[in-house]
GROMACS .gro file of C-alpha atoms in nm:
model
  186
    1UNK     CA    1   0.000   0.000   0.000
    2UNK     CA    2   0.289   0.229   0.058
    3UNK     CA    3   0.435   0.162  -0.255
    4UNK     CA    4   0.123   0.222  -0.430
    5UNK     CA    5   0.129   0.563  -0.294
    6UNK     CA    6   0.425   0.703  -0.434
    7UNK     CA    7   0.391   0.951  -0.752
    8UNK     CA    8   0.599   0.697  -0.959
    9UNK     CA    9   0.741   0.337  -0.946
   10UNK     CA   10   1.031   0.222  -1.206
   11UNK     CA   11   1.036  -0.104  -1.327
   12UNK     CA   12   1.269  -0.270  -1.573
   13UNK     CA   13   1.025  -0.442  -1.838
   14UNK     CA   14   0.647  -0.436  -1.919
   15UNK     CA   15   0.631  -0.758  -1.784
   16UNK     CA   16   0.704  -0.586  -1.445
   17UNK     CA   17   0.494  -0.340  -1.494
   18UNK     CA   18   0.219  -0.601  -1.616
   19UNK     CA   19   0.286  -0.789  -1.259
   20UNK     CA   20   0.189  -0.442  -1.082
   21UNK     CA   21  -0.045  -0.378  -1.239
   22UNK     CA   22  -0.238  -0.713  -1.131
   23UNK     CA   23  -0.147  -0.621  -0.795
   24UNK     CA   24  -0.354  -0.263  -0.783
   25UNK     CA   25  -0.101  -0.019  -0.891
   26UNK     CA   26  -0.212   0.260  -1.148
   27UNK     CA   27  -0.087   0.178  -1.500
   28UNK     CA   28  -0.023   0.562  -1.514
   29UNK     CA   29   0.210   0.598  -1.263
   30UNK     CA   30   0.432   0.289  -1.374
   31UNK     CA   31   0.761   0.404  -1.567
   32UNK     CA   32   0.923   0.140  -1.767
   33UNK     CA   33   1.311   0.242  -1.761
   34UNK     CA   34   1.516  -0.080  -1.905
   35UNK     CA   35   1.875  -0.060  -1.754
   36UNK     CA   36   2.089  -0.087  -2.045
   37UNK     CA   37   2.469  -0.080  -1.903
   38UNK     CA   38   2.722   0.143  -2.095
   39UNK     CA   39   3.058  -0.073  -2.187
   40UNK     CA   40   3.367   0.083  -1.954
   41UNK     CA   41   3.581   0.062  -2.231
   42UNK     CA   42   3.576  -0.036  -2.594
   43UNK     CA   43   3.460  -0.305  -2.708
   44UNK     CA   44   3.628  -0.550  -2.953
   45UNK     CA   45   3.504  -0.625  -3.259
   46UNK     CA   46   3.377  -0.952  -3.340
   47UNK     CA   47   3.591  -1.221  -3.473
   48UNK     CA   48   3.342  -1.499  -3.551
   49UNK     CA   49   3.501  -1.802  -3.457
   50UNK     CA   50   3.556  -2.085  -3.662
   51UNK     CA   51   3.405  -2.286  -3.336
   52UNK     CA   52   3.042  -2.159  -3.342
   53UNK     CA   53   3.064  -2.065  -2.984
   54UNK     CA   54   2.777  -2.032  -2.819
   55UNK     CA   55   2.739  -1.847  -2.469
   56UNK     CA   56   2.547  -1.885  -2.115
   57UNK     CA   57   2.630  -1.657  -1.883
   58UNK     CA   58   2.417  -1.648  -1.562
   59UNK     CA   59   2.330  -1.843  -1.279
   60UNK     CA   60   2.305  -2.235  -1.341
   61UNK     CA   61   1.980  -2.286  -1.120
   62UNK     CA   62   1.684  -2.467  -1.257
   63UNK     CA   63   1.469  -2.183  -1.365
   64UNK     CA   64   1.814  -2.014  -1.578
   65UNK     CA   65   1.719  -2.329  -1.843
   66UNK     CA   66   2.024  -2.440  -1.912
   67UNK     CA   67   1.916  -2.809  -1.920
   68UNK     CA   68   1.668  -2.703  -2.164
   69UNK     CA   69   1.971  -2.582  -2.381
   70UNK     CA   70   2.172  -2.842  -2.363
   71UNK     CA   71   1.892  -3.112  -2.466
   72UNK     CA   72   1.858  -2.858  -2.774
   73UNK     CA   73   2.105  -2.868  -2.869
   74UNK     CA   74   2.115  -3.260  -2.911
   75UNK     CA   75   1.934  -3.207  -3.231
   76UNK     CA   76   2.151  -2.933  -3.386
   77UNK     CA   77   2.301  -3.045  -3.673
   78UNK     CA   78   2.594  -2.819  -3.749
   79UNK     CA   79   2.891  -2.807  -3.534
   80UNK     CA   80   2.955  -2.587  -3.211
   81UNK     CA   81   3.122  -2.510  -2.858
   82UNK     CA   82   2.866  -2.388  -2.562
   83UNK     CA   83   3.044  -2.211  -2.327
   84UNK     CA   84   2.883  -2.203  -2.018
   85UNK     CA   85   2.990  -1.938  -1.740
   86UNK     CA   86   2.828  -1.943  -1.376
   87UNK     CA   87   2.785  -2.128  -1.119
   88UNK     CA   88   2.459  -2.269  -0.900
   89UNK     CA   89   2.294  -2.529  -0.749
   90UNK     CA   90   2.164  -2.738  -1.116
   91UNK     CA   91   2.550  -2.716  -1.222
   92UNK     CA   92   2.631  -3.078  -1.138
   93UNK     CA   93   2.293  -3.224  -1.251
   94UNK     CA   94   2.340  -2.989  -1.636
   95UNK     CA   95   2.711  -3.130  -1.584
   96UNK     CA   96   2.592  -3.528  -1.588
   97UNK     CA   97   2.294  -3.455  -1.813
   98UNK     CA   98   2.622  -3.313  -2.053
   99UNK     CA   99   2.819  -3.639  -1.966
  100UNK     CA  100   2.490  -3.823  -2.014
  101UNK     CA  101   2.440  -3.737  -2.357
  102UNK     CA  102   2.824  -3.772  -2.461
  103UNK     CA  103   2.841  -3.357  -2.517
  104UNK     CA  104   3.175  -3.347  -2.303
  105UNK     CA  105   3.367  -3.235  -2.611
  106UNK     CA  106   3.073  -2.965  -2.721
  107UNK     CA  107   2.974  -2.785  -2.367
  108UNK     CA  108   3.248  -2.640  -2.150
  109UNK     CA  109   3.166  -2.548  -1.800
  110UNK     CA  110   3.393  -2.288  -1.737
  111UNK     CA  111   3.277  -2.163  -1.379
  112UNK     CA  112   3.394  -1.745  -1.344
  113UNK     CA  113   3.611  -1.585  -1.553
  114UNK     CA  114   3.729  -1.205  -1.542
  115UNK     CA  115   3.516  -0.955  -1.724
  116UNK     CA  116   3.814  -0.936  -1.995
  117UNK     CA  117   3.809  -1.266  -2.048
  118UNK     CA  118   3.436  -1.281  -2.122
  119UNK     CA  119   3.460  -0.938  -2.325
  120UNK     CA  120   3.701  -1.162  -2.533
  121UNK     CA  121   3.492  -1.481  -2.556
  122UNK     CA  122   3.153  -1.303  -2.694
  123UNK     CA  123   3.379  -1.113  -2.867
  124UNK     CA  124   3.498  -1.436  -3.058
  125UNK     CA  125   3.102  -1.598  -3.036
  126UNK     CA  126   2.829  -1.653  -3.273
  127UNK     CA  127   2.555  -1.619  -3.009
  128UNK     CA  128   2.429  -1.575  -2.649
  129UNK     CA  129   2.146  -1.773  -2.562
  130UNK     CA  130   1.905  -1.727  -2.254
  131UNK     CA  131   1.682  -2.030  -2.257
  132UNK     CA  132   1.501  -1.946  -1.898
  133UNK     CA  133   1.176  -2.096  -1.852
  134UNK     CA  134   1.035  -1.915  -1.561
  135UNK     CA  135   0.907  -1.510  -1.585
  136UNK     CA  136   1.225  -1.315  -1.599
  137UNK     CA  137   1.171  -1.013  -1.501
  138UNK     CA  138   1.426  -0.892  -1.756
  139UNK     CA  139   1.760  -1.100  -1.823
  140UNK     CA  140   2.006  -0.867  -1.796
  141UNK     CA  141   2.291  -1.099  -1.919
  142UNK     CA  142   2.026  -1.065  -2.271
  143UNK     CA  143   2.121  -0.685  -2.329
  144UNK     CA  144   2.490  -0.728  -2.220
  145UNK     CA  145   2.498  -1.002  -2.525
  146UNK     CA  146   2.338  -0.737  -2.738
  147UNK     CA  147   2.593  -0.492  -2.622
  148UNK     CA  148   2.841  -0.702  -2.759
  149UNK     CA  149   2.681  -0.728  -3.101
  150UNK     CA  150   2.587  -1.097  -3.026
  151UNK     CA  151   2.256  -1.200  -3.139
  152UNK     CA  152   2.034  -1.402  -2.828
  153UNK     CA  153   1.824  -1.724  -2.887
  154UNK     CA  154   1.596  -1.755  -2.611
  155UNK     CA  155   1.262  -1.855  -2.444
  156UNK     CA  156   0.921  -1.603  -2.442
  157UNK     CA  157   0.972  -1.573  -2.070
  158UNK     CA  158   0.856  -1.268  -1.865
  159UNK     CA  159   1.017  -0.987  -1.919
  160UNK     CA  160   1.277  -1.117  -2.244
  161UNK     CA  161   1.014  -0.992  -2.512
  162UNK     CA  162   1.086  -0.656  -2.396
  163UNK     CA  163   1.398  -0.650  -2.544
  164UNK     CA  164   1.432  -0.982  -2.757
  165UNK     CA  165   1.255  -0.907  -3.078
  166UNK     CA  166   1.239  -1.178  -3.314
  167UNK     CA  167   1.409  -1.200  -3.623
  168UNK     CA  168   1.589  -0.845  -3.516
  169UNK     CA  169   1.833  -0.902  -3.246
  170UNK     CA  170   1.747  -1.256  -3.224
  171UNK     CA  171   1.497  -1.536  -3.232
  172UNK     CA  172   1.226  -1.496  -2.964
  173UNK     CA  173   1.158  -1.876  -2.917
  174UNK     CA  174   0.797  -2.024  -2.767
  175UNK     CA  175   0.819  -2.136  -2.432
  176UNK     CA  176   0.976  -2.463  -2.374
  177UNK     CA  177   1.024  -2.529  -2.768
  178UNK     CA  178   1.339  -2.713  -2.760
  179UNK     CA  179   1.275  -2.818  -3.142
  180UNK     CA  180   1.260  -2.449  -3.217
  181UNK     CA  181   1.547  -2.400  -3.006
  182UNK     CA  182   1.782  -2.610  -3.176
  183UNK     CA  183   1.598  -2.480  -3.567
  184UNK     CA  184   1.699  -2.108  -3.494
  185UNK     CA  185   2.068  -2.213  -3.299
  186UNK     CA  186   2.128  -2.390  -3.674
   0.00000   0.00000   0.00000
């Protein structure tokens, strides 16, 4: 009730703003104001390499989707590397579902790195993917792809329509569409 008081509220998508709305707050006094961070230095250009790397970069914890991913990209036919960067409590189970389906040589799990080294990695990608299945409020990690000049396959999910449009910085993929996943990653 107090918050519903104030002149304005910020939010970061219309997803959020959508969510507030439900709960009573005037649609008038909800500002959508998407945080879109400014690079600290210069960013390199793309290489494009010769790997098809792909890119996750968040959290591994079962709502992040990186399970959903990885059994994607079972059925993608041409050749690639994920990277995966993060850390979380669905790492080891993503980690024997990788083992699982013989991927070891195709998905790298490689934990934190420094921000130079992952400015150097997307800067060397094809891709950044965010395949979350529950209602992100935004998906930050989405716009610093973007930043980078990296296109984004991921999941309709909350808040990632607000900045994922299809066929313009991306593919906007149905939720849960794993076929479609792996189509568009092709």
């Amino acid at each position: 009730k107090v918050s519903q008081s104030f002149d304005e509220v910020f939010v970061v998508s219309q997803y959020m703003k959508d969510e507030l709305i439900t709960q009573g707050f005037e649609d008038k006094k909800i500002k959508i104001f998407p945080p879109v961070p400014l690079p600290k230095h210069k960013l390199p250009l793309n290489t494009y390499s010769d790997e098809n790397i792909i890119v996750f970069a968040t959290q591994i914890i079962r709502g992040k989707g990186l399970d959903c991913l990885i059994n994607a990209l079972t059925l993608v036919k041409n050749d690639f590397k994920l990277y995966v960067f993060g850390s979380g409590s669905h790492k080891e189970y993503c980690q024997e579902l990788v083992k699982s389906l013989k991927l070891e040589d195709k998905i790298i799990f490689k934990g934190f790195v420094s921000q130079d080294e992952l400015s150097s990695i997307y800067a060397s990608a094809v891709m950044g993917t965010v395949p979350s299945v529950w209602p992100e409020p935004i998906a930050t990690v989405g716009l610093e792809f973007l930043r980078h000049g990296l296109p984004v396959v991921g999941f309709d999910a909350g808040g990632i329509k607000d900045w994922l449009i299809n066929d313009t910085s991306g593919y906007l993929i149905p939720w849960m569409d794993i076929q479609a996943m792996a189509d568009k990653i092709d």
